[in-house]
PDB file of C-alpha atoms in Angstrom:
ATOM      1  CA  ALA A 626    -120.066  37.417 220.432  1.00 80.00           C
ATOM      2  CA  GLN A 627    -117.068  36.023 218.546  1.00 89.00           C
ATOM      3  CA  LYS A 628    -115.346  37.331 215.555  1.00 94.00           C
ATOM      4  CA  ILE A 629    -112.804  35.791 213.179  1.00 97.00           C
ATOM      5  CA  THR A 630    -110.829  38.051 210.776  1.00 97.00           C
ATOM      6  CA  GLN A 631    -108.819  36.752 207.879  1.00 97.00           C
ATOM      7  CA  THR A 632    -107.319  39.713 206.067  1.00 96.00           C
ATOM      8  CA  GLN A 633    -105.592  37.707 203.211  1.00 96.00           C
ATOM      9  CA  PRO A 634    -108.398  36.987 200.460  1.00 95.00           C
ATOM     10  CA  GLY A 635    -105.733  35.289 198.293  1.00 96.00           C
ATOM     11  CA  MET A 636    -102.149  34.000 198.594  1.00 96.00           C
ATOM     12  CA  PHE A 637     -99.456  32.339 196.455  1.00 96.00           C
ATOM     13  CA  VAL A 638     -96.589  30.032 197.474  1.00 97.00           C
ATOM     14  CA  GLN A 639     -94.212  28.065 195.479  1.00 97.00           C
ATOM     15  CA  GLU A 640     -94.079  24.422 195.875  1.00 97.00           C
ATOM     16  CA  LYS A 641     -92.018  23.010 198.752  1.00 97.00           C
ATOM     17  CA  GLU A 642     -91.943  26.558 200.328  1.00 97.00           C
ATOM     18  CA  ALA A 643     -93.701  27.364 203.655  1.00 98.00           C
ATOM     19  CA  VAL A 644     -96.753  29.704 204.013  1.00 98.00           C
ATOM     20  CA  THR A 645     -98.550  31.470 206.825  1.00 98.00           C
ATOM     21  CA  LEU A 646    -102.103  32.257 206.856  1.00 98.00           C
ATOM     22  CA  ASP A 647    -103.265  34.845 209.046  1.00 98.00           C
ATOM     23  CA  CYS A 648    -106.120  34.681 211.519  1.00 98.00           C
ATOM     24  CA  THR A 649    -107.170  37.118 214.366  1.00 98.00           C
ATOM     25  CA  TYR A 650    -110.075  36.690 216.648  1.00 97.00           C
ATOM     26  CA  ASP A 651    -111.963  38.361 219.264  1.00 96.00           C
ATOM     27  CA  THR A 652    -114.035  36.685 221.963  1.00 92.00           C
ATOM     28  CA  SER A 653    -115.355  37.486 225.570  1.00 89.00           C
ATOM     29  CA  ASP A 654    -115.213  33.681 226.349  1.00 89.00           C
ATOM     30  CA  PRO A 655    -112.456  32.970 228.931  1.00 89.00           C
ATOM     31  CA  SER A 656    -112.003  29.737 227.372  1.00 90.00           C
ATOM     32  CA  TYR A 657    -112.182  28.858 223.542  1.00 92.00           C
ATOM     33  CA  GLY A 658    -111.117  26.671 220.831  1.00 92.00           C
ATOM     34  CA  LEU A 659    -109.460  27.793 217.392  1.00 95.00           C
ATOM     35  CA  PHE A 660    -109.770  25.685 214.378  1.00 95.00           C
ATOM     36  CA  TRP A 661    -108.570  25.598 210.805  1.00 97.00           C
ATOM     37  CA  TYR A 662    -110.420  23.996 207.947  1.00 97.00           C
ATOM     38  CA  LYS A 663    -109.463  23.336 204.392  1.00 98.00           C
ATOM     39  CA  GLN A 664    -111.988  23.481 201.538  1.00 96.00           C
ATOM     40  CA  PRO A 665    -110.954  22.304 198.094  1.00 95.00           C
ATOM     41  CA  SER A 666    -112.931  23.039 194.947  1.00 92.00           C
ATOM     42  CA  SER A 667    -114.983  19.889 195.706  1.00 90.00           C
ATOM     43  CA  GLY A 668    -116.689  21.833 198.681  1.00 91.00           C
ATOM     44  CA  GLU A 669    -116.055  19.476 201.509  1.00 92.00           C
ATOM     45  CA  MET A 670    -114.505  20.957 204.685  1.00 94.00           C
ATOM     46  CA  ILE A 671    -111.529  19.125 205.958  1.00 95.00           C
ATOM     47  CA  PHE A 672    -110.491  19.692 209.593  1.00 94.00           C
ATOM     48  CA  LEU A 673    -106.760  20.402 209.835  1.00 96.00           C
ATOM     49  CA  ILE A 674    -105.708  21.560 213.252  1.00 95.00           C
ATOM     50  CA  TYR A 675    -107.178  22.588 216.669  1.00 93.00           C
ATOM     51  CA  GLN A 676    -105.704  24.746 219.329  1.00 94.00           C
ATOM     52  CA  GLY A 677    -107.231  25.232 222.798  1.00 92.00           C
ATOM     53  CA  SER A 678    -106.765  28.496 224.566  1.00 93.00           C
ATOM     54  CA  TYR A 679    -105.727  26.808 227.597  1.00 91.00           C
ATOM     55  CA  ASP A 680    -103.030  24.825 225.747  1.00 89.00           C
ATOM     56  CA  GLN A 681     -99.488  25.749 226.681  1.00 87.00           C
ATOM     57  CA  GLN A 682     -97.950  24.536 223.485  1.00 93.00           C
ATOM     58  CA  ASN A 683     -98.787  25.369 219.856  1.00 95.00           C
ATOM     59  CA  ALA A 684    -100.692  22.712 217.901  1.00 95.00           C
ATOM     60  CA  THR A 685     -98.945  20.656 215.142  1.00 96.00           C
ATOM     61  CA  GLU A 686    -100.452  18.141 212.832  1.00 95.00           C
ATOM     62  CA  GLY A 687     -97.893  16.862 210.299  1.00 97.00           C
ATOM     63  CA  ARG A 688     -97.118  19.748 207.868  1.00 97.00           C
ATOM     64  CA  TYR A 689     -99.637  22.020 209.656  1.00 98.00           C
ATOM     65  CA  SER A 690     -98.727  24.026 212.782  1.00 97.00           C
ATOM     66  CA  LEU A 691    -100.634  26.753 214.469  1.00 97.00           C
ATOM     67  CA  ASN A 692     -98.899  29.835 215.618  1.00 96.00           C
ATOM     68  CA  PHE A 693    -101.047  30.645 218.771  1.00 96.00           C
ATOM     69  CA  GLN A 694    -100.071  34.126 220.288  1.00 95.00           C
ATOM     70  CA  LYS A 695    -102.907  34.542 222.911  1.00 94.00           C
ATOM     71  CA  ALA A 696    -101.882  38.220 223.929  1.00 94.00           C
ATOM     72  CA  ARG A 697    -102.151  39.246 220.228  1.00 95.00           C
ATOM     73  CA  LYS A 698    -105.365  37.126 219.826  1.00 96.00           C
ATOM     74  CA  SER A 699    -103.783  35.670 216.668  1.00 97.00           C
ATOM     75  CA  ALA A 700    -103.867  31.902 215.322  1.00 97.00           C
ATOM     76  CA  ASN A 701    -101.996  31.766 212.220  1.00 98.00           C
ATOM     77  CA  LEU A 702    -101.857  28.716 210.259  1.00 98.00           C
ATOM     78  CA  VAL A 703     -98.318  27.588 208.992  1.00 98.00           C
ATOM     79  CA  ILE A 704     -98.148  25.086 206.092  1.00 98.00           C
ATOM     80  CA  SER A 705     -94.531  23.715 205.672  1.00 97.00           C
ATOM     81  CA  ALA A 706     -93.198  22.214 202.291  1.00 96.00           C
ATOM     82  CA  SER A 707     -96.272  23.272 200.293  1.00 97.00           C
ATOM     83  CA  GLN A 708     -97.745  20.781 197.809  1.00 97.00           C
ATOM     84  CA  LEU A 709     -99.900  21.373 194.745  1.00 97.00           C
ATOM     85  CA  GLY A 710    -102.553  19.659 196.581  1.00 96.00           C
ATOM     86  CA  ASP A 711    -102.639  22.215 199.231  1.00 98.00           C
ATOM     87  CA  SER A 712    -104.313  24.618 196.895  1.00 98.00           C
ATOM     88  CA  ALA A 713    -107.662  25.268 198.495  1.00 97.00           C
ATOM     89  CA  MET A 714    -109.649  27.745 200.363  1.00 97.00           C
ATOM     90  CA  TYR A 715    -108.597  27.921 204.100  1.00 98.00           C
ATOM     91  CA  PHE A 716    -111.000  29.004 206.894  1.00 98.00           C
ATOM     92  CA  CYS A 717    -110.136  29.738 210.546  1.00 98.00           C
ATOM     93  CA  ALA A 718    -112.814  29.270 213.134  1.00 96.00           C
ATOM     94  CA  MET A 719    -113.542  29.590 216.788  1.00 94.00           C
ATOM     95  CA  ARG A 720    -116.098  28.512 219.457  1.00 90.00           C
ATOM     96  CA  GLY A 721    -116.311  29.389 222.946  1.00 86.00           C
ATOM     97  CA  LEU A 722    -115.990  26.496 225.405  1.00 80.00           C
ATOM     98  CA  THR A 723    -118.014  27.942 228.260  1.00 76.00           C
ATOM     99  CA  GLY A 724    -121.667  28.443 228.633  1.00 63.00           C
ATOM    100  CA  GLY A 725    -122.730  25.359 226.549  1.00 57.00           C
ATOM    101  CA  GLY A 726    -122.351  26.988 223.231  1.00 63.00           C
ATOM    102  CA  ASN A 727    -121.184  24.868 220.230  1.00 73.00           C
ATOM    103  CA  LYS A 728    -121.406  27.183 217.348  1.00 84.00           C
ATOM    104  CA  LEU A 729    -118.543  27.681 215.184  1.00 91.00           C
ATOM    105  CA  THR A 730    -117.726  31.243 213.970  1.00 93.00           C
ATOM    106  CA  PHE A 731    -115.890  31.180 210.757  1.00 96.00           C
ATOM    107  CA  GLY A 732    -113.696  33.771 209.067  1.00 97.00           C
ATOM    108  CA  THR A 733    -114.066  34.929 205.336  1.00 96.00           C
ATOM    109  CA  GLY A 734    -111.280  32.535 204.304  1.00 97.00           C
ATOM    110  CA  THR A 735    -108.010  32.789 202.372  1.00 98.00           C
ATOM    111  CA  GLN A 736    -107.721  31.200 198.918  1.00 97.00           C
ATOM    112  CA  LEU A 737    -104.353  29.578 198.650  1.00 98.00           C
ATOM    113  CA  LYS A 738    -102.623  28.661 195.239  1.00 98.00           C
ATOM    114  CA  VAL A 739     -99.558  26.665 195.248  1.00 97.00           C
ATOM    115  CA  GLU A 740     -97.318  27.054 192.092  1.00 96.00           C
ATOM    116  CA  LEU A 741     -94.639  25.154 190.434  1.00 92.00           C
TER     117      LEU A 741
ATOM    118  CA  SER B 923    -113.054  10.675 213.458  1.00 78.00           C
ATOM    119  CA  ALA B 924    -116.630  10.060 212.575  1.00 85.00           C
ATOM    120  CA  VAL B 925    -117.445   9.268 208.742  1.00 92.00           C
ATOM    121  CA  ILE B 926    -120.152  11.568 207.602  1.00 96.00           C
ATOM    122  CA  SER B 927    -122.097  11.056 204.261  1.00 97.00           C
ATOM    123  CA  GLN B 928    -124.652  13.481 202.766  1.00 97.00           C
ATOM    124  CA  LYS B 929    -127.339  12.768 200.160  1.00 97.00           C
ATOM    125  CA  PRO B 930    -127.814  14.170 197.498  1.00 97.00           C
ATOM    126  CA  SER B 931    -124.230  15.381 196.707  1.00 96.00           C
ATOM    127  CA  ARG B 932    -125.665  18.040 194.257  1.00 96.00           C
ATOM    128  CA  ASP B 933    -129.157  19.089 192.769  1.00 97.00           C
ATOM    129  CA  ILE B 934    -130.626  21.442 190.643  1.00 97.00           C
ATOM    130  CA  CYS B 935    -134.309  22.429 191.614  1.00 97.00           C
ATOM    131  CA  GLN B 936    -137.002  24.675 190.295  1.00 97.00           C
ATOM    132  CA  ARG B 937    -138.314  27.725 192.274  1.00 97.00           C
ATOM    133  CA  GLY B 938    -141.014  26.997 194.685  1.00 97.00           C
ATOM    134  CA  THR B 939    -140.087  23.393 195.266  1.00 97.00           C
ATOM    135  CA  SER B 940    -138.539  21.696 198.326  1.00 98.00           C
ATOM    136  CA  LEU B 941    -135.411  19.622 198.834  1.00 98.00           C
ATOM    137  CA  THR B 942    -134.789  17.320 201.666  1.00 98.00           C
ATOM    138  CA  ILE B 943    -130.915  16.724 202.319  1.00 98.00           C
ATOM    139  CA  GLN B 944    -129.873  13.821 204.617  1.00 98.00           C
ATOM    140  CA  CYS B 945    -126.908  13.417 206.715  1.00 97.00           C
ATOM    141  CA  GLN B 946    -125.819   9.937 207.990  1.00 97.00           C
ATOM    142  CA  VAL B 947    -122.993   9.395 210.718  1.00 96.00           C
ATOM    143  CA  ASP B 948    -121.269   6.018 211.095  1.00 94.00           C
ATOM    144  CA  SER B 949    -121.385   6.460 214.924  1.00 91.00           C
ATOM    145  CA  GLN B 950    -123.693   7.927 217.587  1.00 90.00           C
ATOM    146  CA  VAL B 951    -123.316  11.578 218.027  1.00 89.00           C
ATOM    147  CA  THR B 952    -125.168  13.965 220.369  1.00 86.00           C
ATOM    148  CA  MET B 953    -124.677  17.242 218.531  1.00 86.00           C
ATOM    149  CA  MET B 954    -125.388  17.623 214.665  1.00 92.00           C
ATOM    150  CA  PHE B 955    -125.206  20.960 212.916  1.00 95.00           C
ATOM    151  CA  TRP B 956    -126.419  22.341 209.784  1.00 97.00           C
ATOM    152  CA  TYR B 957    -124.525  25.102 207.999  1.00 97.00           C
ATOM    153  CA  ARG B 958    -125.095  27.027 204.670  1.00 97.00           C
ATOM    154  CA  GLN B 959    -122.439  28.450 202.436  1.00 96.00           C
ATOM    155  CA  GLN B 960    -123.628  30.973 199.849  1.00 96.00           C
ATOM    156  CA  PRO B 961    -121.489  31.342 196.624  1.00 93.00           C
ATOM    157  CA  GLY B 962    -118.138  33.021 197.726  1.00 91.00           C
ATOM    158  CA  GLN B 963    -119.097  33.264 201.177  1.00 93.00           C
ATOM    159  CA  SER B 964    -118.104  31.707 204.350  1.00 94.00           C
ATOM    160  CA  LEU B 965    -120.182  29.298 206.554  1.00 95.00           C
ATOM    161  CA  THR B 966    -123.111  30.240 208.541  1.00 94.00           C
ATOM    162  CA  LEU B 967    -124.667  28.077 210.951  1.00 95.00           C
ATOM    163  CA  ILE B 968    -128.541  27.397 210.244  1.00 96.00           C
ATOM    164  CA  ALA B 969    -129.367  25.268 213.375  1.00 95.00           C
ATOM    165  CA  THR B 970    -128.270  22.607 215.986  1.00 93.00           C
ATOM    166  CA  ALA B 971    -130.172  19.478 215.914  1.00 92.00           C
ATOM    167  CA  ASN B 972    -130.192  17.377 218.975  1.00 84.00           C
ATOM    168  CA  GLN B 973    -131.983  13.974 219.132  1.00 82.00           C
ATOM    169  CA  GLY B 974    -135.089  13.986 221.104  1.00 80.00           C
ATOM    170  CA  SER B 975    -135.601  17.681 220.924  1.00 81.00           C
ATOM    171  CA  GLU B 976    -136.636  20.552 218.440  1.00 86.00           C
ATOM    172  CA  ALA B 977    -133.614  22.006 216.499  1.00 92.00           C
ATOM    173  CA  THR B 978    -132.373  25.392 217.792  1.00 93.00           C
ATOM    174  CA  TYR B 979    -132.364  27.941 214.895  1.00 95.00           C
ATOM    175  CA  GLU B 980    -129.872  30.714 214.537  1.00 94.00           C
ATOM    176  CA  SER B 981    -130.992  34.312 213.941  1.00 94.00           C
ATOM    177  CA  GLY B 982    -132.352  34.736 210.345  1.00 95.00           C
ATOM    178  CA  PHE B 983    -133.371  31.149 209.998  1.00 97.00           C
ATOM    179  CA  VAL B 984    -136.865  29.685 210.781  1.00 96.00           C
ATOM    180  CA  ILE B 985    -138.312  26.299 211.072  1.00 96.00           C
ATOM    181  CA  ASP B 986    -140.954  26.816 208.398  1.00 97.00           C
ATOM    182  CA  LYS B 987    -138.189  27.561 205.762  1.00 97.00           C
ATOM    183  CA  PHE B 988    -135.663  25.047 207.006  1.00 97.00           C
ATOM    184  CA  PRO B 989    -137.417  22.150 208.912  1.00 96.00           C
ATOM    185  CA  ILE B 990    -135.150  19.556 210.591  1.00 96.00           C
ATOM    186  CA  SER B 991    -135.595  16.082 211.786  1.00 94.00           C
ATOM    187  CA  ARG B 992    -133.251  14.247 214.049  1.00 94.00           C
ATOM    188  CA  PRO B 993    -134.969  10.802 214.496  1.00 92.00           C
ATOM    189  CA  ASN B 994    -131.782   9.088 216.075  1.00 92.00           C
ATOM    190  CA  LEU B 995    -128.152   9.607 217.102  1.00 92.00           C
ATOM    191  CA  THR B 996    -126.811   8.822 213.565  1.00 94.00           C
ATOM    192  CA  PHE B 997    -129.164  10.507 211.159  1.00 95.00           C
ATOM    193  CA  SER B 998    -130.576  14.158 210.453  1.00 96.00           C
ATOM    194  CA  THR B 999    -132.510  15.675 207.558  1.00 97.00           C
ATOM    195  CA  LEU B1000    -132.656  19.410 206.635  1.00 98.00           C
ATOM    196  CA  THR B1001    -135.392  20.562 204.209  1.00 98.00           C
ATOM    197  CA  VAL B1002    -135.095  23.745 202.099  1.00 98.00           C
ATOM    198  CA  SER B1003    -138.574  24.649 201.487  1.00 98.00           C
ATOM    199  CA  ASN B1004    -140.257  26.920 198.910  1.00 97.00           C
ATOM    200  CA  MET B1005    -136.858  27.419 197.232  1.00 97.00           C
ATOM    201  CA  SER B1006    -135.771  30.579 195.510  1.00 97.00           C
ATOM    202  CA  PRO B1007    -132.507  31.248 193.516  1.00 97.00           C
ATOM    203  CA  GLU B1008    -131.123  32.940 196.911  1.00 96.00           C
ATOM    204  CA  ASP B1009    -131.219  29.442 198.398  1.00 97.00           C
ATOM    205  CA  SER B1010    -128.525  28.301 195.980  1.00 97.00           C
ATOM    206  CA  SER B1011    -125.718  27.297 198.298  1.00 97.00           C
ATOM    207  CA  ILE B1012    -123.646  24.447 199.675  1.00 96.00           C
ATOM    208  CA  TYR B1013    -125.450  22.903 202.548  1.00 97.00           C
ATOM    209  CA  LEU B1014    -123.248  21.118 204.949  1.00 97.00           C
ATOM    210  CA  CYS B1015    -123.969  18.970 208.109  1.00 97.00           C
ATOM    211  CA  SER B1016    -121.252  18.480 210.888  1.00 95.00           C
ATOM    212  CA  VAL B1017    -120.991  16.482 214.012  1.00 93.00           C
ATOM    213  CA  GLU B1018    -119.246  16.976 217.339  1.00 86.00           C
ATOM    214  CA  GLU B1019    -117.949  13.706 218.488  1.00 72.00           C
ATOM    215  CA  PRO B1020    -118.524  12.834 222.334  1.00 65.00           C
ATOM    216  CA  ASP B1021    -115.747  14.202 224.605  1.00 60.00           C
ATOM    217  CA  ARG B1022    -114.235  16.184 221.738  1.00 64.00           C
ATOM    218  CA  GLU B1023    -114.354  19.883 220.887  1.00 74.00           C
ATOM    219  CA  THR B1024    -113.915  19.400 217.088  1.00 84.00           C
ATOM    220  CA  GLN B1025    -116.640  19.466 214.646  1.00 89.00           C
ATOM    221  CA  TYR B1026    -116.383  17.365 211.571  1.00 92.00           C
ATOM    222  CA  PHE B1027    -118.194  17.948 208.241  1.00 95.00           C
ATOM    223  CA  GLY B1028    -119.878  15.971 205.718  1.00 95.00           C
ATOM    224  CA  PRO B1029    -118.995  16.385 202.056  1.00 95.00           C
ATOM    225  CA  GLY B1030    -121.778  18.970 201.428  1.00 96.00           C
ATOM    226  CA  THR B1031    -124.813  19.345 199.219  1.00 97.00           C
ATOM    227  CA  ARG B1032    -124.504  21.697 196.243  1.00 96.00           C
ATOM    228  CA  LEU B1033    -127.879  23.211 195.556  1.00 97.00           C
ATOM    229  CA  LEU B1034    -128.678  25.365 192.555  1.00 97.00           C
ATOM    230  CA  VAL B1035    -132.196  26.842 192.418  1.00 97.00           C
ATOM    231  CA  LEU B1036    -133.492  28.056 189.031  1.00 96.00           C
TER     232      LEU B1036
END
């Protein structure tokens, strides 16, 4: 079984500042993947970044980086230079990479509000 | 990444009726998934749809309520049957591209059942 915990229901950040969204996970799979998705008010789910448990380096995609600490089972999303368009719900998710399972398990999400 | 479209984008339906949601992908994919997101909640997987075989349903979801078709590698449908207000949700399809571990989502279908 897999579990994702996002303890921040809401976060505020000022424009151009950096913000960290927390995510911790639990799994018995020896190999797994961690994901972050952005969901604006329109409802679509936008893939942001992926980190494999076997990756030696933290993933980065433009202004997004994933602070992966395997021993602590955390996969925090860092957004640098926040923009007004970053205001959205952010979901952390994971899936096991062994045993043929493809199911994504999602956290409860963090609502991010970027202010002027 | 694959381009995914869904129809309809939103609908308002009466209790007891059924709605079929379509998911179209611009490339061939093996795995397609259907998720439900109830208001203010996270996403929950309904079922996995593979071409040429019956869909695999998650605990709490049954074929009679959510029949799924997967006639080819680029298309799938999800039907929400005998709807009640509790079925009001966003329904999203997703695909897993070949040789990739990432799932990409369609734009979603917002369903309101009165």
